[in-house]
Amino acid sequence: MLNHIAVMIQYILPKQAITLLAGKFANAEAGWLTTFVIRWFVGRYGVNMSEAAEADIERYSTFNHFFTRALRADARPLARTDFICPVDGTISQFGNIEHGLIFQAKGHEYSATALLGGSEKLAAQYANGSFATLYLSPKDYHRIHMPCAGRLKSMIHIPGSLFSVNPLTAQTVPGLFARNERVVCEFESGEIGRFIMVLVGATIVGSMATSWHGVVNPPRPKQPRGWKYDQTTIELAQAEEMGKFLLGSTVILLFPQQAVQFSQDWHAGKSVRMGEAMAARPPQNKPA
């Protein structure tokens, strides 16, 4: 009952205003106050600072500087596989896109078309394909990396709500990931064709950034914004950083039909790390 009330309160909270204020504080150089908040956050959520390239909390000038911290070069060994996990986090769900629908939680599905801002043409490329939804908790490393090599084709910023994306909310709010603000990045890979990475915003997620654009939001206009990269060559290698959350959220991956075969040890609720094996190409799709 209490959990249900906690989710229902989100419908009436001024989520945009809360997020704006959180973003302003996260970017503020507040000296001892910033250090105090970071120290509290590390203790509260069990952040492993020994993995960070800069382990000294006092060296971070803003909360976002800490939150988007880089890792030591040896902190995430890369698996020798076709597709690596792009983030640290927890597997929310993964599987097949069936009849254009993506599984969110028991009793909840949403359409690929809705997730991609209403573009039926874009969604059709992933009909009967595969998806993976990865949740980043507050303690996690919040940079996002490429699961495989790819050339950027387009990016769309889709305005929306800012519900929390924690497991409880995902189990309760219908179409959560297709309602929240998000950034849709489509890539082309010579091995599988096109694939999509969706960065989903949430309450107090100050902004999302990509390596080629910088901060995408704010601004937060009421209409979607799109960028095409047909005339610009932006190629990213497997494991290369493609973006980051300034305060955390969720990444959704979409792959075309028969492009990937997820690792056998994957299951909903499993903790994962960037660089671990995520999937391989099915045997029939591997080069002879």
mmCIF file of C-alpha atoms in Angstrom:
data_model
loop_
_atom_site.group_PDB
_atom_site.id
_atom_site.type_symbol
_atom_site.label_atom_id
_atom_site.label_comp_id
_atom_site.label_asym_id
_atom_site.label_seq_id
_atom_site.Cartn_x
_atom_site.Cartn_y
_atom_site.Cartn_z
ATOM 1 C CA MET A 1 0.000 0.000 0.000
ATOM 2 C CA LEU A 2 2.752 2.437 0.960
ATOM 3 C CA ASN A 3 4.635 1.614 -2.234
ATOM 4 C CA HIS A 4 1.526 2.327 -4.283
ATOM 5 C CA ILE A 5 1.064 5.688 -2.543
ATOM 6 C CA ALA A 6 4.723 6.577 -3.162
ATOM 7 C CA VAL A 7 4.247 6.040 -6.894
ATOM 8 C CA MET A 8 0.900 7.840 -7.053
ATOM 9 C CA ILE A 9 2.441 10.926 -5.426
ATOM 10 C CA GLN A 10 4.702 11.218 -8.474
ATOM 11 C CA TYR A 11 1.667 12.078 -10.620
ATOM 12 C CA ILE A 12 1.120 15.316 -8.689
ATOM 13 C CA LEU A 13 4.681 16.312 -7.810
ATOM 14 C CA PRO A 14 6.127 19.276 -9.768
ATOM 15 C CA LYS A 15 8.722 16.981 -11.335
ATOM 16 C CA GLN A 16 10.053 19.531 -13.828
ATOM 17 C CA ALA A 17 10.643 22.117 -11.098
ATOM 18 C CA ILE A 18 12.292 19.573 -8.800
ATOM 19 C CA THR A 19 14.548 18.457 -11.640
ATOM 20 C CA LEU A 20 15.488 22.051 -12.498
ATOM 21 C CA LEU A 21 16.455 22.812 -8.903
ATOM 22 C CA ALA A 22 18.401 19.556 -8.570
ATOM 23 C CA GLY A 23 20.266 20.324 -11.774
ATOM 24 C CA LYS A 24 21.213 23.807 -10.566
ATOM 25 C CA PHE A 25 22.611 22.453 -7.305
ATOM 26 C CA ALA A 26 24.412 19.572 -9.038
ATOM 27 C CA ASN A 27 26.265 22.097 -11.227
ATOM 28 C CA ALA A 28 27.011 24.558 -8.414
ATOM 29 C CA GLU A 29 30.538 24.931 -7.043
ATOM 30 C CA ALA A 30 29.481 25.100 -3.407
ATOM 31 C CA GLY A 31 32.788 24.293 -1.745
ATOM 32 C CA TRP A 32 32.453 22.493 1.584
ATOM 33 C CA LEU A 33 28.724 21.935 0.993
ATOM 34 C CA THR A 34 29.406 20.093 -2.259
ATOM 35 C CA THR A 35 32.034 17.943 -0.521
ATOM 36 C CA PHE A 36 29.636 17.241 2.368
ATOM 37 C CA VAL A 37 26.841 16.141 0.019
ATOM 38 C CA ILE A 38 29.175 13.934 -2.041
ATOM 39 C CA ARG A 39 30.559 12.317 1.120
ATOM 40 C CA TRP A 40 27.011 11.660 2.364
ATOM 41 C CA PHE A 41 25.984 10.257 -1.032
ATOM 42 C CA VAL A 42 28.975 7.903 -1.170
ATOM 43 C CA GLY A 43 28.142 6.558 2.292
ATOM 44 C CA ARG A 44 24.392 6.380 1.722
ATOM 45 C CA TYR A 45 24.572 4.458 -1.566
ATOM 46 C CA GLY A 46 27.821 2.570 -1.132
ATOM 47 C CA VAL A 47 29.675 4.129 -4.062
ATOM 48 C CA ASN A 48 32.986 2.362 -4.702
ATOM 49 C CA MET A 49 35.401 5.264 -5.058
ATOM 50 C CA SER A 50 38.416 2.949 -5.355
ATOM 51 C CA GLU A 51 37.366 2.368 -8.986
ATOM 52 C CA ALA A 52 37.322 6.061 -9.819
ATOM 53 C CA ALA A 53 40.122 7.725 -11.741
ATOM 54 C CA GLU A 54 39.965 10.395 -9.004
ATOM 55 C CA ALA A 55 39.262 8.737 -5.645
ATOM 56 C CA ASP A 56 39.598 11.897 -3.528
ATOM 57 C CA ILE A 57 36.103 13.263 -2.865
ATOM 58 C CA GLU A 58 37.467 16.722 -2.106
ATOM 59 C CA ARG A 59 38.820 17.033 -5.656
ATOM 60 C CA TYR A 60 35.329 17.199 -7.175
ATOM 61 C CA SER A 61 34.217 20.811 -7.661
ATOM 62 C CA THR A 62 30.538 20.012 -8.304
ATOM 63 C CA PHE A 63 28.203 17.121 -7.608
ATOM 64 C CA ASN A 64 27.866 16.438 -11.339
ATOM 65 C CA HIS A 65 31.652 16.343 -11.637
ATOM 66 C CA PHE A 66 31.542 13.521 -9.073
ATOM 67 C CA PHE A 67 28.442 11.842 -10.476
ATOM 68 C CA THR A 68 29.891 11.588 -13.994
ATOM 69 C CA ARG A 69 33.312 10.534 -12.675
ATOM 70 C CA ALA A 70 35.603 8.561 -14.943
ATOM 71 C CA LEU A 71 36.898 5.139 -13.926
ATOM 72 C CA ARG A 72 40.453 3.888 -13.738
ATOM 73 C CA ALA A 73 41.655 2.512 -17.061
ATOM 74 C CA ASP A 74 41.803 -1.035 -15.641
ATOM 75 C CA ALA A 75 38.470 -0.917 -13.797
ATOM 76 C CA ARG A 76 36.343 -2.496 -16.550
ATOM 77 C CA PRO A 77 38.052 -5.263 -18.548
ATOM 78 C CA LEU A 78 36.368 -5.778 -21.922
ATOM 79 C CA ALA A 79 34.946 -9.160 -22.880
ATOM 80 C CA ARG A 80 35.875 -10.590 -26.260
ATOM 81 C CA THR A 81 32.382 -10.697 -27.712
ATOM 82 C CA ASP A 82 30.218 -9.117 -30.409
ATOM 83 C CA PHE A 83 28.214 -6.938 -27.986
ATOM 84 C CA ILE A 84 29.338 -5.734 -24.578
ATOM 85 C CA CYS A 85 27.152 -4.312 -21.850
ATOM 86 C CA PRO A 86 27.211 -0.503 -22.323
ATOM 87 C CA VAL A 87 26.670 0.506 -18.682
ATOM 88 C CA ASP A 88 26.942 -0.455 -15.049
ATOM 89 C CA GLY A 89 23.477 -1.214 -13.711
ATOM 90 C CA THR A 90 20.749 -3.809 -13.374
ATOM 91 C CA ILE A 91 18.915 -5.681 -16.115
ATOM 92 C CA SER A 92 15.327 -4.461 -15.902
ATOM 93 C CA GLN A 93 14.034 -6.547 -18.826
ATOM 94 C CA PHE A 94 15.260 -7.919 -22.149
ATOM 95 C CA GLY A 95 13.931 -10.126 -24.918
ATOM 96 C CA ASN A 96 11.993 -9.947 -28.162
ATOM 97 C CA ILE A 97 9.949 -7.052 -29.504
ATOM 98 C CA GLU A 98 6.642 -8.824 -30.186
ATOM 99 C CA HIS A 99 3.990 -7.250 -32.389
ATOM 100 C CA GLY A 100 5.784 -3.928 -31.962
ATOM 101 C CA LEU A 101 5.534 -4.100 -28.169
ATOM 102 C CA ILE A 102 8.307 -3.953 -25.579
ATOM 103 C CA PHE A 103 7.886 -5.653 -22.196
ATOM 104 C CA GLN A 104 8.221 -3.243 -19.259
ATOM 105 C CA ALA A 105 7.061 -5.277 -16.251
ATOM 106 C CA LYS A 106 4.323 -7.755 -15.419
ATOM 107 C CA GLY A 107 1.102 -6.338 -16.850
ATOM 108 C CA HIS A 108 2.832 -3.463 -18.658
ATOM 109 C CA GLU A 109 4.022 -3.103 -22.245
ATOM 110 C CA TYR A 110 4.631 -0.109 -24.483
ATOM 111 C CA SER A 111 5.079 0.263 -28.205
ATOM 112 C CA ALA A 112 8.390 0.803 -29.949
ATOM 113 C CA THR A 113 6.612 3.519 -31.951
ATOM 114 C CA ALA A 114 5.749 5.433 -28.763
ATOM 115 C CA LEU A 115 9.268 5.022 -27.393
ATOM 116 C CA LEU A 116 10.703 6.467 -30.613
ATOM 117 C CA GLY A 117 8.514 9.565 -30.542
ATOM 118 C CA GLY A 118 5.684 8.277 -32.746
ATOM 119 C CA SER A 119 7.830 7.362 -35.751
ATOM 120 C CA GLU A 120 6.252 4.252 -37.243
ATOM 121 C CA LYS A 121 8.886 4.218 -39.991
ATOM 122 C CA LEU A 122 11.729 4.095 -37.485
ATOM 123 C CA ALA A 123 9.981 1.545 -35.281
ATOM 124 C CA ALA A 124 9.299 -0.733 -38.274
ATOM 125 C CA GLN A 125 13.043 -1.332 -38.642
ATOM 126 C CA TYR A 126 12.974 -3.073 -35.249
ATOM 127 C CA ALA A 127 9.784 -5.111 -35.728
ATOM 128 C CA ASN A 128 10.336 -8.589 -34.274
ATOM 129 C CA GLY A 129 13.758 -7.448 -33.110
ATOM 130 C CA SER A 130 15.274 -7.496 -29.623
ATOM 131 C CA PHE A 131 15.504 -5.051 -26.731
ATOM 132 C CA ALA A 132 17.343 -4.656 -23.436
ATOM 133 C CA THR A 133 16.429 -2.227 -20.654
ATOM 134 C CA LEU A 134 19.206 -1.393 -18.202
ATOM 135 C CA TYR A 135 18.578 0.592 -15.003
ATOM 136 C CA LEU A 136 21.342 2.711 -13.479
ATOM 137 C CA SER A 137 20.976 3.142 -9.722
ATOM 138 C CA PRO A 138 22.464 6.089 -7.793
ATOM 139 C CA LYS A 139 25.608 4.147 -6.842
ATOM 140 C CA ASP A 140 26.448 3.148 -10.407
ATOM 141 C CA TYR A 141 28.995 4.538 -12.849
ATOM 142 C CA HIS A 142 26.974 6.861 -15.099
ATOM 143 C CA ARG A 143 28.855 7.030 -18.362
ATOM 144 C CA ILE A 144 27.437 5.132 -21.321
ATOM 145 C CA HIS A 145 29.547 3.200 -23.795
ATOM 146 C CA MET A 146 29.043 1.574 -27.192
ATOM 147 C CA PRO A 147 27.970 -2.087 -27.187
ATOM 148 C CA CYS A 148 29.595 -2.478 -30.612
ATOM 149 C CA ALA A 149 31.188 -0.189 -33.165
ATOM 150 C CA GLY A 150 28.758 2.116 -34.931
ATOM 151 C CA ARG A 151 28.358 5.195 -37.107
ATOM 152 C CA LEU A 152 25.900 7.792 -35.818
ATOM 153 C CA LYS A 153 22.912 8.347 -38.144
ATOM 154 C CA SER A 154 20.475 10.468 -36.130
ATOM 155 C CA MET A 155 19.538 11.802 -32.705
ATOM 156 C CA ILE A 156 16.104 12.852 -31.430
ATOM 157 C CA HIS A 157 15.331 14.639 -28.171
ATOM 158 C CA ILE A 158 11.764 13.789 -27.126
ATOM 159 C CA PRO A 159 10.252 15.892 -24.319
ATOM 160 C CA GLY A 160 8.158 14.093 -21.752
ATOM 161 C CA SER A 161 7.427 13.531 -18.109
ATOM 162 C CA LEU A 162 10.052 12.850 -15.461
ATOM 163 C CA PHE A 163 8.780 9.933 -13.410
ATOM 164 C CA SER A 164 11.300 7.970 -11.398
ATOM 165 C CA VAL A 165 12.515 4.913 -13.313
ATOM 166 C CA ASN A 166 13.287 2.708 -10.314
ATOM 167 C CA PRO A 167 11.919 -0.877 -10.362
ATOM 168 C CA LEU A 168 8.867 -0.003 -8.261
ATOM 169 C CA THR A 169 7.777 2.751 -10.643
ATOM 170 C CA ALA A 170 8.458 0.534 -13.673
ATOM 171 C CA GLN A 171 6.088 -2.045 -12.202
ATOM 172 C CA THR A 172 3.346 0.533 -11.638
ATOM 173 C CA VAL A 173 3.317 3.366 -14.207
ATOM 174 C CA PRO A 174 1.972 2.265 -17.625
ATOM 175 C CA GLY A 175 4.267 3.013 -20.576
ATOM 176 C CA LEU A 176 6.838 4.590 -18.267
ATOM 177 C CA PHE A 177 9.769 4.695 -20.672
ATOM 178 C CA ALA A 178 7.648 6.004 -23.535
ATOM 179 C CA ARG A 179 6.300 8.792 -21.289
ATOM 180 C CA ASN A 180 9.523 10.133 -19.852
ATOM 181 C CA GLU A 181 11.865 12.571 -21.539
ATOM 182 C CA ARG A 182 14.421 10.716 -23.662
ATOM 183 C CA VAL A 183 17.181 10.985 -26.234
ATOM 184 C CA VAL A 184 17.070 8.479 -29.106
ATOM 185 C CA CYS A 185 20.381 7.771 -30.855
ATOM 186 C CA GLU A 186 20.437 5.594 -33.957
ATOM 187 C CA PHE A 187 23.652 4.019 -35.215
ATOM 188 C CA GLU A 188 24.637 1.890 -38.163
ATOM 189 C CA SER A 189 26.931 -1.073 -37.721
ATOM 190 C CA GLY A 190 28.339 -2.963 -40.675
ATOM 191 C CA GLU A 191 27.760 -6.209 -38.805
ATOM 192 C CA ILE A 192 24.074 -5.946 -37.948
ATOM 193 C CA GLY A 193 22.684 -2.899 -39.727
ATOM 194 C CA ARG A 194 21.123 -0.251 -37.533
ATOM 195 C CA PHE A 195 20.593 -0.248 -33.784
ATOM 196 C CA ILE A 196 19.269 2.269 -31.278
ATOM 197 C CA MET A 197 20.328 3.480 -27.851
ATOM 198 C CA VAL A 198 17.659 5.376 -25.889
ATOM 199 C CA LEU A 199 18.718 7.468 -22.902
ATOM 200 C CA VAL A 200 15.676 7.877 -20.633
ATOM 201 C CA GLY A 201 15.390 10.801 -18.234
ATOM 202 C CA ALA A 202 13.821 10.676 -14.774
ATOM 203 C CA THR A 203 13.040 12.781 -11.713
ATOM 204 C CA ILE A 204 16.052 14.962 -10.803
ATOM 205 C CA VAL A 205 17.994 13.822 -13.886
ATOM 206 C CA GLY A 206 19.412 17.280 -14.563
ATOM 207 C CA SER A 207 20.362 16.497 -18.132
ATOM 208 C CA MET A 208 21.705 13.981 -20.608
ATOM 209 C CA ALA A 209 24.787 14.500 -22.743
ATOM 210 C CA THR A 210 26.393 12.772 -25.713
ATOM 211 C CA SER A 211 30.050 12.777 -26.693
ATOM 212 C CA TRP A 212 29.366 14.468 -30.061
ATOM 213 C CA HIS A 213 26.750 17.040 -29.016
ATOM 214 C CA GLY A 214 27.446 17.835 -25.389
ATOM 215 C CA VAL A 215 24.464 18.542 -23.128
ATOM 216 C CA VAL A 216 21.226 17.801 -25.002
ATOM 217 C CA ASN A 217 18.813 18.991 -22.333
ATOM 218 C CA PRO A 218 18.199 21.636 -21.170
ATOM 219 C CA PRO A 219 16.756 23.298 -23.145
ATOM 220 C CA ARG A 220 13.469 21.396 -22.833
ATOM 221 C CA PRO A 221 11.169 22.616 -25.626
ATOM 222 C CA LYS A 222 7.678 21.194 -25.898
ATOM 223 C CA GLN A 223 8.275 19.652 -29.337
ATOM 224 C CA PRO A 224 10.804 16.964 -30.328
ATOM 225 C CA ARG A 225 14.106 18.105 -31.825
ATOM 226 C CA GLY A 226 16.057 16.053 -34.327
ATOM 227 C CA TRP A 227 19.565 15.987 -35.783
ATOM 228 C CA LYS A 228 20.740 14.087 -38.877
ATOM 229 C CA TYR A 229 24.362 13.082 -39.347
ATOM 230 C CA ASP A 230 24.348 11.875 -42.947
ATOM 231 C CA GLN A 231 26.773 14.623 -43.948
ATOM 232 C CA THR A 232 28.985 14.221 -40.894
ATOM 233 C CA THR A 233 31.049 11.159 -40.097
ATOM 234 C CA ILE A 234 30.845 10.294 -36.399
ATOM 235 C CA GLU A 235 32.132 6.798 -35.804
ATOM 236 C CA LEU A 236 32.500 5.267 -32.362
ATOM 237 C CA ALA A 237 34.397 2.086 -31.536
ATOM 238 C CA GLN A 238 33.097 -0.684 -29.314
ATOM 239 C CA ALA A 239 33.381 0.403 -25.652
ATOM 240 C CA GLU A 240 33.970 4.048 -26.582
ATOM 241 C CA GLU A 241 32.036 6.526 -24.460
ATOM 242 C CA MET A 242 28.902 7.814 -26.227
ATOM 243 C CA GLY A 243 27.154 9.735 -23.461
ATOM 244 C CA LYS A 244 26.407 10.230 -19.792
ATOM 245 C CA PHE A 245 23.631 10.996 -17.351
ATOM 246 C CA LEU A 246 23.974 14.033 -15.136
ATOM 247 C CA LEU A 247 22.105 12.201 -12.358
ATOM 248 C CA GLY A 248 21.078 8.694 -13.296
ATOM 249 C CA SER A 249 18.433 6.839 -15.232
ATOM 250 C CA THR A 250 17.894 4.061 -17.798
ATOM 251 C CA VAL A 251 19.279 2.966 -21.170
ATOM 252 C CA ILE A 252 17.188 0.977 -23.667
ATOM 253 C CA LEU A 253 18.799 -0.845 -26.584
ATOM 254 C CA LEU A 254 16.895 -1.870 -29.723
ATOM 255 C CA PHE A 255 18.276 -4.304 -32.283
ATOM 256 C CA PRO A 256 16.790 -5.538 -35.585
ATOM 257 C CA GLN A 257 15.433 -9.039 -36.055
ATOM 258 C CA GLN A 258 17.960 -11.871 -35.615
ATOM 259 C CA ALA A 259 20.794 -9.451 -34.888
ATOM 260 C CA VAL A 260 21.653 -10.546 -31.353
ATOM 261 C CA GLN A 261 21.515 -13.549 -29.063
ATOM 262 C CA PHE A 262 21.679 -12.475 -25.422
ATOM 263 C CA SER A 263 24.107 -14.185 -23.051
ATOM 264 C CA GLN A 264 22.726 -17.276 -21.350
ATOM 265 C CA ASP A 265 23.498 -15.950 -17.879
ATOM 266 C CA TRP A 266 21.382 -12.845 -18.391
ATOM 267 C CA HIS A 267 18.154 -12.540 -16.389
ATOM 268 C CA ALA A 268 15.953 -9.729 -15.103
ATOM 269 C CA GLY A 269 17.358 -8.322 -11.868
ATOM 270 C CA LYS A 270 20.948 -9.317 -12.605
ATOM 271 C CA SER A 271 23.622 -6.733 -11.829
ATOM 272 C CA VAL A 272 25.844 -5.988 -14.814
ATOM 273 C CA ARG A 273 28.966 -3.987 -15.508
ATOM 274 C CA MET A 274 30.142 -2.096 -18.530
ATOM 275 C CA GLY A 275 32.377 -4.269 -20.681
ATOM 276 C CA GLU A 276 30.874 -7.617 -19.713
ATOM 277 C CA ALA A 277 29.532 -9.914 -22.426
ATOM 278 C CA MET A 278 25.962 -8.947 -23.316
ATOM 279 C CA ALA A 279 25.193 -10.736 -26.576
ATOM 280 C CA ALA A 280 26.593 -12.359 -29.678
ATOM 281 C CA ARG A 281 25.440 -12.533 -33.237
ATOM 282 C CA PRO A 282 23.376 -15.677 -33.873
ATOM 283 C CA PRO A 283 25.395 -18.432 -35.566
ATOM 284 C CA GLN A 284 23.578 -17.937 -38.885
ATOM 285 C CA ASN A 285 24.647 -14.273 -38.932
ATOM 286 C CA LYS A 286 28.329 -14.815 -38.263
ATOM 287 C CA PRO A 287 30.735 -14.551 -41.171
ATOM 288 C CA ALA A 288 31.855 -17.873 -42.609
#
